[in-house]
Structure formats: structure tokens, C-alpha cells
Short mmCIF file of C-alpha atoms in Angstrom, two decimals:
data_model
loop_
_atom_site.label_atom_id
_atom_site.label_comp_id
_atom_site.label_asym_id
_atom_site.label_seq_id
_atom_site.Cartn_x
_atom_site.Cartn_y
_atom_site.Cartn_z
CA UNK A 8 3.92 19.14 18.01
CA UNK A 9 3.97 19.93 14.43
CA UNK A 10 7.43 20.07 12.37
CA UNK A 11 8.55 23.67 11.79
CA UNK A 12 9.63 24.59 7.50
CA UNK A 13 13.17 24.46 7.00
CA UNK A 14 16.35 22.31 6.53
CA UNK A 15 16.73 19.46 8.26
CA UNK A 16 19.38 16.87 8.54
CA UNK A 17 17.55 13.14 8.57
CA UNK A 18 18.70 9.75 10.73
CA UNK A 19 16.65 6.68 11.06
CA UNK A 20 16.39 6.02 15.41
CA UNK A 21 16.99 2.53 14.67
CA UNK A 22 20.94 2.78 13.72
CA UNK A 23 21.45 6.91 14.10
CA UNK A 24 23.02 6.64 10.40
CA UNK A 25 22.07 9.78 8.51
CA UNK A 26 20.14 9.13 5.04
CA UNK A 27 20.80 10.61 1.61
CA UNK A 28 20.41 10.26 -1.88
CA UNK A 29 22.91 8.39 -4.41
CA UNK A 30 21.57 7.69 -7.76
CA UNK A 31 18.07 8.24 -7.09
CA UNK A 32 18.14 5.81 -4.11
CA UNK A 33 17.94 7.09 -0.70
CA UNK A 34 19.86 5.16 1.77
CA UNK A 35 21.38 5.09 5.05
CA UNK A 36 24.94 6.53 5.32
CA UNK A 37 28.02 5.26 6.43
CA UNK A 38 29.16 6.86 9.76
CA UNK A 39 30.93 9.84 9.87
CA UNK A 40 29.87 10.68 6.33
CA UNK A 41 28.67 14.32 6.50
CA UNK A 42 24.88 14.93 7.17
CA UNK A 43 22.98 15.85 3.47
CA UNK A 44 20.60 18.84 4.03
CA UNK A 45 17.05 18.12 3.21
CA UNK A 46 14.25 21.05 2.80
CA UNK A 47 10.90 20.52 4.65
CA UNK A 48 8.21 22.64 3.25
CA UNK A 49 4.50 22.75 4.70
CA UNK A 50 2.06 22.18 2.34
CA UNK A 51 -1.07 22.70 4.16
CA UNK A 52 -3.11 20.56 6.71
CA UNK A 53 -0.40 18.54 7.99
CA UNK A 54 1.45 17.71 5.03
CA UNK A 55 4.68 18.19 3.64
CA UNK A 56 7.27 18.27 0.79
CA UNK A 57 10.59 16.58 1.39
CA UNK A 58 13.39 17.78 -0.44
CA UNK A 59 16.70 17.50 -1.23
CA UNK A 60 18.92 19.48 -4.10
CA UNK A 61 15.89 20.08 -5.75
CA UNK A 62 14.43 16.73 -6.00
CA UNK A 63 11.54 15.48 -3.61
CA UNK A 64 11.08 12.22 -1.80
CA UNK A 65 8.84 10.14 -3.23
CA UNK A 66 8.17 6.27 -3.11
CA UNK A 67 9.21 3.98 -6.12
CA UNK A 68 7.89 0.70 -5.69
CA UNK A 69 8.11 0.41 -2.05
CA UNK A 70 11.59 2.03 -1.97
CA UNK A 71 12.34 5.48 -1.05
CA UNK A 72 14.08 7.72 -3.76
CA UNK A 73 14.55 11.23 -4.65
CA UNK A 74 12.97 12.43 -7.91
CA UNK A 75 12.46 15.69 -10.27
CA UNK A 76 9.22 14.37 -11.78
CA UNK A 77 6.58 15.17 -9.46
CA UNK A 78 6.04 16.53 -6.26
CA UNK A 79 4.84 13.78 -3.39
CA UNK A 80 3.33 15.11 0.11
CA UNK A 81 4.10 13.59 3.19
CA UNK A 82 2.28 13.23 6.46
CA UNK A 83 5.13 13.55 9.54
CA UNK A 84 3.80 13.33 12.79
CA UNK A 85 6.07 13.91 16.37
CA UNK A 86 6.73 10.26 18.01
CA UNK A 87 5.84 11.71 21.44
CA UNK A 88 7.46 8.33 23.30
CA UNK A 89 10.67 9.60 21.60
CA UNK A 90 10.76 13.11 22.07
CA UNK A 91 10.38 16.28 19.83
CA UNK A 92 12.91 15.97 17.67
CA UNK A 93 11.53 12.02 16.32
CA UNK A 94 8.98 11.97 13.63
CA UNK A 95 7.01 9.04 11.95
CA UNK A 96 7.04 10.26 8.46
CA UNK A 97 3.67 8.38 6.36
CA UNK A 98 2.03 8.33 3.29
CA UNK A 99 -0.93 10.56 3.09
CA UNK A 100 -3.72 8.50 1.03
CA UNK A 101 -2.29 5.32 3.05
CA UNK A 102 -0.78 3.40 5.41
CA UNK A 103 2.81 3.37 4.42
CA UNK A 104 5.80 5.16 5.42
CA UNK A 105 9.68 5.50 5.85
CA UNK A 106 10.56 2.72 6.96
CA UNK A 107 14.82 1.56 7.59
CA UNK A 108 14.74 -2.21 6.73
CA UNK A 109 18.29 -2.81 7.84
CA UNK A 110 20.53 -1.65 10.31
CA UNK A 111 24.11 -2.03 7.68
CA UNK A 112 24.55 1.17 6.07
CA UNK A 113 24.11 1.33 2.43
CA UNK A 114 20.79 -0.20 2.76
CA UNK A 115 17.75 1.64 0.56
CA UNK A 116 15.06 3.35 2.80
CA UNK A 117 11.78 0.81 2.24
CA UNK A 118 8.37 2.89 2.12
CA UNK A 119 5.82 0.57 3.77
CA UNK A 120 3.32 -0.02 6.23
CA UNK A 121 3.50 1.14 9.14
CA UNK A 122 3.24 -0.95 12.34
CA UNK A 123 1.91 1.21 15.14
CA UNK A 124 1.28 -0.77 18.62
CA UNK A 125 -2.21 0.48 20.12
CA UNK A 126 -0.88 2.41 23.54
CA UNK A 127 -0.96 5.97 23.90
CA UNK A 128 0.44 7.98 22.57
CA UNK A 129 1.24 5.43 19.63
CA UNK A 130 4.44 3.10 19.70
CA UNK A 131 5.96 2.59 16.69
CA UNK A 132 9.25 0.52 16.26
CA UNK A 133 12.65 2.40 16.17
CA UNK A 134 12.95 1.57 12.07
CA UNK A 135 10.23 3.64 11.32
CA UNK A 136 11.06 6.67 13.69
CA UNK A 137 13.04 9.19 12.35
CA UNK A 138 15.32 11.95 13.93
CA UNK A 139 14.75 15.38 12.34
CA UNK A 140 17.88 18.06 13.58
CA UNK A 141 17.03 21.78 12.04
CA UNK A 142 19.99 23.64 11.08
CA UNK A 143 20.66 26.91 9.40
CA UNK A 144 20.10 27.30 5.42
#
């Protein structure tokens, strides 16, 4: 199942905090803070933009952050042990993705390799599957 364009709210499987940026950084949220809206645009063959108030999701140094200087694409692929709405969301020239590193909110989003566990379909760990929720724009 491919992801459909739109906006999305975002929360890592492993702790069902919702992540968002704050300066720069994107981290996990403290519950009951309000969802952020993040923009999913196709790109072509699989790939996608991640946005969020204009800025894109993009890896610095292993870290996920949220940045107006370039665009990055993003490979997210349905977790089919998980259901449709949980994604693995990768790297598209390599081996790393979103990956939450700790379950305490307030923690940055680490962009890493991916461990995958070879069953099928694919199991991947619950801190590097992601729960995308479409809502109205």
C-alpha cells in the first residue's frame, strides 16, 4: 500500500508520542501536546517530501531536523505486520531511516540504519515504525 499526498499527523509506534519540530530539531512530544501537521508530497517512484511549515525533513548528522535549505526525498514504505496506517520511513540512496532512540519525550528523532528481521513481510522494531493519521488541510 502506498501513502496517499496530504497532511499527516506523525507518532513513533514505539511510545505513540507525536513528533515535531523545535529549533530545527525534530523530537518526540510530550503527551497531550497537540499533533503538528506535516505535508507529504509524492515525488515520483516511491519517494517523498516531508514537510512541515515550509521546511522539509532532512537528516543532519544522524539526527532528524527540519530545514529551508534543500529539499530531501524520502522512501516510506507500509509496515504490513502493523497495519495500513504504520510506515517505515528510509533514506533513498541508503540504508538509514527514522529511527526513535528513546522512549522519554523530548528525545531528537535519530536517522539511522535500519534493522529489518528477514520474515515476510519484513519485521522491523517498533522505534523505527511510524504511525501516519491523514487529516484535513
Amino acid at each position: 500500500m502506498s501513502l496517499i499526498p496530504g497532511t499527516y499527523i506523525i507518532k513513533s509506534k514505539m511510545n505513540d508520542l507525536y513528533i515535531g519540530p523545535n529549533n530545527g530539531a525534530v523530537i518526540s512530544l510530550p503527551p497531550g501536546t497537540e499533533a503538528p501537521r506535516w505535508q507529504v508530497e509524492q515525488s515520483g517512484n516511491g519517494t517523498y517530501v516531508v514537510k512541515i511549515d515550509g521546511k522539509w525533513a532532512a537528516n543532519d548528522d544522524g539526527k532528524l531536523a527540519v530545514t529551508s535549505d534543500l529539499s530531501v526525498l524520502w522512501r516510506i514504505t507500509n509496515d504490513e505486520r502493523n497495519g495500513p496506517g504504520a510506515f517505515v520511513i528510509g533514506r533513498t540512496d541508503g540504508p538509514e531511516g527514522w529511527v526513535m532512540s528513546e522512549e522519554e519525550p523530548g528525545n531528537q528523532v535519530a536517522v539511522r540504519i535500519l534493522i529489518v528481521a528477514p520474515s515476510w513481510p519484513p519485521f522491523y522494531p517498533p522505534n523505527e515504525v511510524w504511525m501516519l493519521s491523514r487529516v484535513e488541510d
